[in-house]
Short mmCIF file of C-alpha atoms in Angstrom, two decimals:
data_model
loop_
_atom_site.label_atom_id
_atom_site.label_comp_id
_atom_site.label_asym_id
_atom_site.label_seq_id
_atom_site.Cartn_x
_atom_site.Cartn_y
_atom_site.Cartn_z
CA UNK D 1 55.81 -9.72 91.39
CA UNK D 2 52.11 -9.67 90.37
CA UNK D 3 52.04 -5.93 90.98
CA UNK D 4 54.94 -5.36 88.60
CA UNK D 5 53.28 -7.39 85.81
CA UNK D 6 50.04 -5.43 86.09
CA UNK D 7 51.92 -2.16 85.82
CA UNK D 8 53.66 -3.33 82.67
CA UNK D 9 50.32 -4.29 81.09
CA UNK D 10 48.83 -0.90 81.93
CA UNK D 11 51.84 0.82 80.40
CA UNK D 12 51.47 -1.11 77.16
CA UNK D 13 47.68 -0.59 76.88
CA UNK D 14 47.53 3.09 77.77
CA UNK D 15 50.63 4.04 75.91
CA UNK D 16 51.71 6.35 78.69
CA UNK D 17 55.34 5.74 77.78
CA UNK D 18 55.86 6.48 74.04
CA UNK D 19 58.70 5.09 72.01
CA UNK D 20 61.34 7.57 70.96
CA UNK D 21 64.61 7.59 69.08
CA UNK D 22 66.62 6.25 72.00
CA UNK D 23 64.44 3.61 73.53
CA UNK D 24 61.74 2.88 70.95
CA UNK D 25 63.02 -0.66 70.49
CA UNK D 26 62.16 -1.38 74.17
CA UNK D 27 58.65 0.12 74.29
CA UNK D 28 55.36 -0.06 72.34
CA UNK D 29 53.93 3.12 70.74
CA UNK D 30 50.45 4.29 71.55
CA UNK D 31 47.54 4.22 69.10
CA UNK D 32 47.38 8.00 69.25
CA UNK D 33 50.99 8.22 68.10
CA UNK D 34 50.37 5.76 65.29
CA UNK D 35 47.27 7.63 64.09
CA UNK D 36 49.18 10.90 64.09
CA UNK D 37 52.03 9.41 62.08
CA UNK D 38 49.67 7.75 59.60
CA UNK D 39 47.85 11.05 58.98
CA UNK D 40 51.03 12.62 57.65
CA UNK D 41 52.24 9.57 55.75
CA UNK D 42 52.78 9.75 51.94
CA UNK D 43 50.80 7.00 50.25
CA UNK D 44 52.74 4.51 48.15
CA UNK D 45 53.29 6.07 44.72
CA UNK D 46 52.75 3.97 41.60
CA UNK D 47 55.83 4.94 39.59
CA UNK D 48 55.63 2.16 37.03
CA UNK D 49 56.37 2.75 33.32
CA UNK D 50 54.21 5.43 31.68
CA UNK D 51 52.54 4.27 28.46
CA UNK D 52 51.41 6.89 25.93
CA UNK D 53 49.29 6.00 22.89
CA UNK D 54 48.48 8.41 20.07
CA UNK D 55 45.09 8.60 18.29
CA UNK D 56 46.73 6.78 15.37
CA UNK D 57 47.79 3.90 17.61
CA UNK D 58 51.51 4.66 17.99
CA UNK D 59 52.75 3.80 21.49
CA UNK D 60 55.72 4.87 23.63
CA UNK D 61 56.56 3.26 26.98
CA UNK D 62 58.55 5.67 29.16
CA UNK D 63 60.35 5.32 32.50
CA UNK D 64 58.93 7.79 35.02
CA UNK D 65 59.87 10.39 37.60
CA UNK D 66 57.54 11.57 40.41
CA UNK D 67 57.02 15.29 41.03
CA UNK D 68 57.45 17.08 44.40
CA UNK D 69 56.43 20.51 45.66
CA UNK D 70 56.91 22.35 48.96
CA UNK D 71 53.20 22.56 49.72
CA UNK D 72 51.76 19.13 49.15
CA UNK D 73 55.09 17.34 49.44
CA UNK D 74 55.13 14.27 47.20
CA UNK D 75 52.14 14.71 44.92
CA UNK D 76 52.50 11.50 42.98
CA UNK D 77 52.26 13.11 39.51
CA UNK D 78 54.26 11.05 37.03
CA UNK D 79 56.45 12.49 34.30
CA UNK D 80 57.64 10.27 31.46
CA UNK D 81 61.33 10.45 30.54
CA UNK D 82 61.69 10.89 26.75
CA UNK D 83 65.00 9.49 25.50
CA UNK D 84 64.84 9.41 21.69
CA UNK D 85 63.19 10.98 18.65
CA UNK D 86 60.58 8.26 18.12
CA UNK D 87 59.35 8.65 21.71
CA UNK D 88 59.29 12.42 21.28
CA UNK D 89 57.18 12.08 18.11
CA UNK D 90 54.60 10.01 20.02
CA UNK D 91 54.53 12.47 22.94
CA UNK D 92 54.18 15.41 20.56
CA UNK D 93 51.32 13.82 18.60
CA UNK D 94 49.53 12.86 21.81
CA UNK D 95 49.97 16.40 23.19
CA UNK D 96 51.65 15.04 26.33
CA UNK D 97 54.48 17.58 26.47
CA UNK D 98 53.29 18.94 29.83
CA UNK D 99 53.83 15.54 31.50
CA UNK D 100 57.12 14.64 29.79
CA UNK D 101 60.77 15.35 30.61
CA UNK D 102 63.59 15.12 28.00
CA UNK D 103 66.65 13.04 28.79
CA UNK D 104 70.15 14.43 28.32
CA UNK D 105 70.53 12.04 25.38
CA UNK D 106 67.55 13.59 23.59
CA UNK D 107 68.68 17.14 24.41
CA UNK D 108 72.17 16.39 23.08
CA UNK D 109 70.75 14.92 19.87
CA UNK D 110 68.47 17.92 19.30
CA UNK D 111 71.30 20.36 19.95
CA UNK D 112 73.47 18.54 17.41
CA UNK D 113 70.71 18.94 14.81
CA UNK D 114 70.43 22.63 15.62
CA UNK D 115 74.19 23.19 15.33
CA UNK D 116 74.26 21.24 12.05
CA UNK D 117 71.43 23.30 10.58
CA UNK D 118 73.07 26.53 11.72
CA UNK D 119 76.33 25.51 10.05
CA UNK D 120 74.46 24.98 6.76
CA UNK D 121 72.58 28.26 6.97
CA UNK D 122 73.22 30.80 4.23
CA UNK D 123 73.50 34.16 5.95
CA UNK D 124 75.43 36.33 3.49
CA UNK D 125 74.25 36.98 -0.07
CA UNK D 126 76.01 39.85 -1.79
CA UNK D 127 74.57 41.94 -4.61
CA UNK D 128 75.20 40.95 -8.22
CA UNK D 129 78.80 41.33 -9.38
CA UNK D 130 80.38 40.99 -5.93
CA UNK D 131 81.99 38.18 -3.93
CA UNK D 132 83.77 37.91 -0.60
CA UNK D 133 81.77 38.91 2.47
CA UNK D 134 79.33 41.63 3.48
CA UNK D 135 82.04 43.34 5.50
CA UNK D 136 84.63 43.02 2.72
CA UNK D 137 82.90 42.80 -0.68
CA UNK D 138 85.13 42.27 -3.71
CA UNK D 139 84.09 43.12 -7.27
CA UNK D 140 84.04 39.94 -9.37
CA UNK D 141 85.73 41.80 -12.23
CA UNK D 142 88.83 42.11 -10.03
CA UNK D 143 88.95 38.37 -9.21
CA UNK D 144 91.22 36.14 -11.29
CA UNK D 145 89.15 34.75 -14.21
CA UNK D 146 86.15 36.78 -12.95
CA UNK D 147 82.94 34.84 -13.49
CA UNK D 148 84.98 31.79 -14.52
CA UNK D 149 86.51 31.54 -11.04
CA UNK D 150 85.33 28.20 -9.51
CA UNK D 151 84.40 29.92 -6.24
CA UNK D 152 82.02 32.21 -8.12
CA UNK D 153 80.50 30.32 -11.04
CA UNK D 154 79.41 27.27 -9.02
CA UNK D 155 78.22 23.93 -10.39
CA UNK D 156 74.52 24.00 -9.47
CA UNK D 157 71.49 26.23 -9.03
CA UNK D 158 69.42 26.55 -5.84
CA UNK D 159 65.75 25.75 -6.48
CA UNK D 160 62.51 25.79 -4.52
CA UNK D 161 60.87 22.54 -3.42
CA UNK D 162 57.29 21.70 -2.46
CA UNK D 163 58.21 21.94 1.25
CA UNK D 164 58.36 25.28 3.09
CA UNK D 165 61.87 26.10 4.29
CA UNK D 166 63.50 23.41 2.14
CA UNK D 167 65.59 24.20 -0.96
CA UNK D 168 66.72 21.89 -3.74
CA UNK D 169 69.44 21.96 -6.39
CA UNK D 170 69.68 21.45 -10.14
CA UNK D 171 73.00 20.57 -11.76
CA UNK D 172 74.36 22.98 -14.39
CA UNK D 173 74.80 21.15 -17.68
CA UNK D 174 78.01 22.46 -19.26
CA UNK D 175 79.16 22.38 -22.90
CA UNK D 176 81.63 19.65 -21.91
CA UNK D 177 78.70 17.47 -20.78
CA UNK D 178 76.97 17.43 -24.18
CA UNK D 179 79.06 14.62 -25.65
CA UNK D 180 78.20 12.40 -22.67
CA UNK D 181 74.45 12.97 -22.81
CA UNK D 182 72.71 9.56 -22.39
CA UNK D 183 76.04 7.91 -23.20
CA UNK D 184 76.33 4.15 -23.26
CA UNK D 185 76.98 2.73 -19.80
CA UNK D 186 75.08 5.40 -17.85
CA UNK D 187 72.48 4.19 -15.37
CA UNK D 188 68.86 5.30 -15.75
CA UNK D 189 69.28 7.48 -12.66
CA UNK D 190 72.30 9.23 -14.23
CA UNK D 191 70.30 9.82 -17.40
CA UNK D 192 67.37 11.19 -15.39
CA UNK D 193 69.73 13.64 -13.61
CA UNK D 194 70.99 14.85 -17.02
CA UNK D 195 67.42 15.37 -18.22
CA UNK D 196 66.53 17.73 -15.34
CA UNK D 197 69.85 19.62 -15.38
CA UNK D 198 69.93 23.31 -16.41
CA UNK D 199 71.97 23.84 -19.64
CA UNK D 200 74.34 26.74 -20.21
CA UNK D 201 74.27 28.74 -23.46
CA UNK D 202 77.47 26.92 -24.42
CA UNK D 203 75.80 23.54 -23.93
CA UNK D 204 72.78 24.55 -26.04
CA UNK D 205 74.90 25.93 -28.88
CA UNK D 206 77.11 22.85 -28.77
CA UNK D 207 74.06 20.59 -29.03
CA UNK D 208 72.60 22.67 -31.87
CA UNK D 209 75.88 22.61 -33.79
CA UNK D 210 76.24 18.85 -33.36
CA UNK D 211 72.71 18.24 -34.67
CA UNK D 212 72.53 20.63 -37.63
CA UNK D 213 71.10 19.03 -40.80
CA UNK D 214 73.67 19.03 -43.61
CA UNK D 215 71.97 19.87 -46.90
CA UNK D 216 73.26 18.32 -50.11
CA UNK D 217 75.36 20.63 -52.25
CA UNK D 218 74.18 21.56 -55.73
CA UNK D 219 73.96 24.30 -58.30
CA UNK D 220 72.79 27.71 -57.16
CA UNK D 221 69.05 28.18 -57.64
CA UNK D 222 68.19 24.48 -57.35
CA UNK D 223 65.17 23.44 -55.27
CA UNK D 224 65.89 20.95 -52.41
CA UNK D 225 63.78 17.76 -52.50
CA UNK D 226 63.02 14.86 -50.14
CA UNK D 227 63.94 11.22 -50.73
CA UNK D 228 61.72 8.12 -50.29
CA UNK D 229 62.39 8.11 -46.53
CA UNK D 230 61.12 11.64 -46.07
CA UNK D 231 64.59 13.06 -45.52
CA UNK D 232 66.32 15.73 -47.56
CA UNK D 233 67.95 13.75 -50.33
CA UNK D 234 68.63 15.86 -53.41
CA UNK D 235 67.64 18.85 -55.49
CA UNK D 236 66.03 19.75 -58.82
CA UNK D 237 67.36 22.40 -61.19
CA UNK D 238 65.17 25.32 -62.26
CA UNK D 239 64.43 26.68 -65.74
CA UNK D 240 64.54 30.47 -65.86
CA UNK D 241 64.20 30.99 -69.59
CA UNK D 242 67.58 32.69 -69.79
CA UNK D 243 68.49 30.22 -72.55
CA UNK D 244 66.32 28.76 -75.25
CA UNK D 245 64.22 25.86 -74.05
CA UNK D 246 65.73 22.45 -74.80
CA UNK D 247 63.35 19.54 -74.19
CA UNK D 248 66.18 17.09 -73.70
CA UNK D 249 67.92 19.18 -71.02
CA UNK D 250 65.09 21.26 -69.55
CA UNK D 251 62.03 18.99 -69.38
CA UNK D 252 62.73 17.76 -65.84
CA UNK D 253 63.50 21.21 -64.45
CA UNK D 254 61.16 23.30 -62.30
CA UNK D 255 60.25 26.49 -64.22
CA UNK D 256 60.31 29.89 -62.62
CA UNK D 257 57.77 32.55 -63.61
CA UNK D 258 60.44 34.15 -65.75
CA UNK D 259 61.07 30.80 -67.41
CA UNK D 260 57.39 30.27 -68.13
CA UNK D 261 57.04 33.78 -69.56
CA UNK D 262 60.16 33.54 -71.70
CA UNK D 263 59.16 30.11 -72.99
CA UNK D 264 55.67 31.31 -73.89
CA UNK D 265 57.09 34.37 -75.63
CA UNK D 266 59.50 32.24 -77.60
CA UNK D 267 56.87 29.74 -78.74
CA UNK D 268 53.82 31.97 -79.48
CA UNK D 269 52.91 32.47 -83.13
CA UNK D 270 50.66 35.21 -84.58
CA UNK D 271 47.94 33.73 -86.78
CA UNK D 272 45.89 36.86 -87.49
CA UNK D 273 46.41 40.58 -87.93
CA UNK D 274 44.24 43.62 -87.67
CA UNK D 275 43.86 43.88 -91.48
CA UNK D 276 42.20 40.45 -91.52
CA UNK D 277 45.04 38.58 -93.18
CA UNK D 278 46.48 35.43 -91.74
CA UNK D 279 49.65 35.18 -93.76
CA UNK D 280 52.40 37.45 -92.47
CA UNK D 281 54.41 39.76 -94.68
CA UNK D 282 57.02 42.40 -94.04
CA UNK D 283 54.44 44.87 -92.79
CA UNK D 284 53.00 42.56 -90.16
CA UNK D 285 54.52 43.05 -86.69
CA UNK D 286 53.75 41.63 -83.26
CA UNK D 287 52.25 44.96 -82.31
CA UNK D 288 49.56 44.51 -85.02
CA UNK D 289 48.82 40.88 -84.14
CA UNK D 290 45.17 40.23 -83.30
CA UNK D 291 45.32 36.47 -82.68
CA UNK D 292 48.15 34.45 -81.07
CA UNK D 293 48.70 30.71 -81.08
CA UNK D 294 50.32 29.77 -77.78
CA UNK D 295 52.29 26.53 -77.10
CA UNK D 296 50.66 23.69 -75.21
#
């Protein structure tokens, strides 16, 4: 019995019998076997959450995956799983794209944005005077109502913005909109939109017609005058000299040059002739007058 016990001890210490798949639970492995197994063992991989912080202090905490290759086996390199746009923004700013993996949720969201942008893309612009499509252009003149057709005339104008690749729009202000300009009950935002809208010729002419100054009516040749408020408020008749001057009727009139000349001619009196006399007789004419007395 002692001999058997000693043999068992020797077997355990020397490891002559090595545990295997069928009887390993009944025998103890040797140190050599353990050292060999440990040499090929993958160390425990720290696959905790991956935290990324940008230079501006924005942080994203990402679940991780561990990489594997067929040379080094498990390498232990961690890749953060990016699941939404805010996490992607942090990764992009921190330049961590090479150690990040997008989730299906993020990929789906990005694809939806791409499809939406593609659906809004303008890819066919025909030359002036034509509608329809590039493969089947139709002259606008042959379309019902031509340029007045709603599918052609549009309601707004495409404009540039201060951002590359982004376009804006300005509303077209029609003649029918003039009466509602800054109307009572509109919000300040609605008024602001009207102010930056692009008017049609019809809208401008409508506005001009509605705001024309109506001059007072009066006799032909009268001069328009202003009232005490600085607005056009009356007119003054003119004196042309066509009729004899009448102080009662003509004193408040504005004389024309013809009126002044005719008045002066009518009122001047010759008081001296070339022969030296001052008293006129039948031989004295205006042509021989040497000295005239003009009216004040």
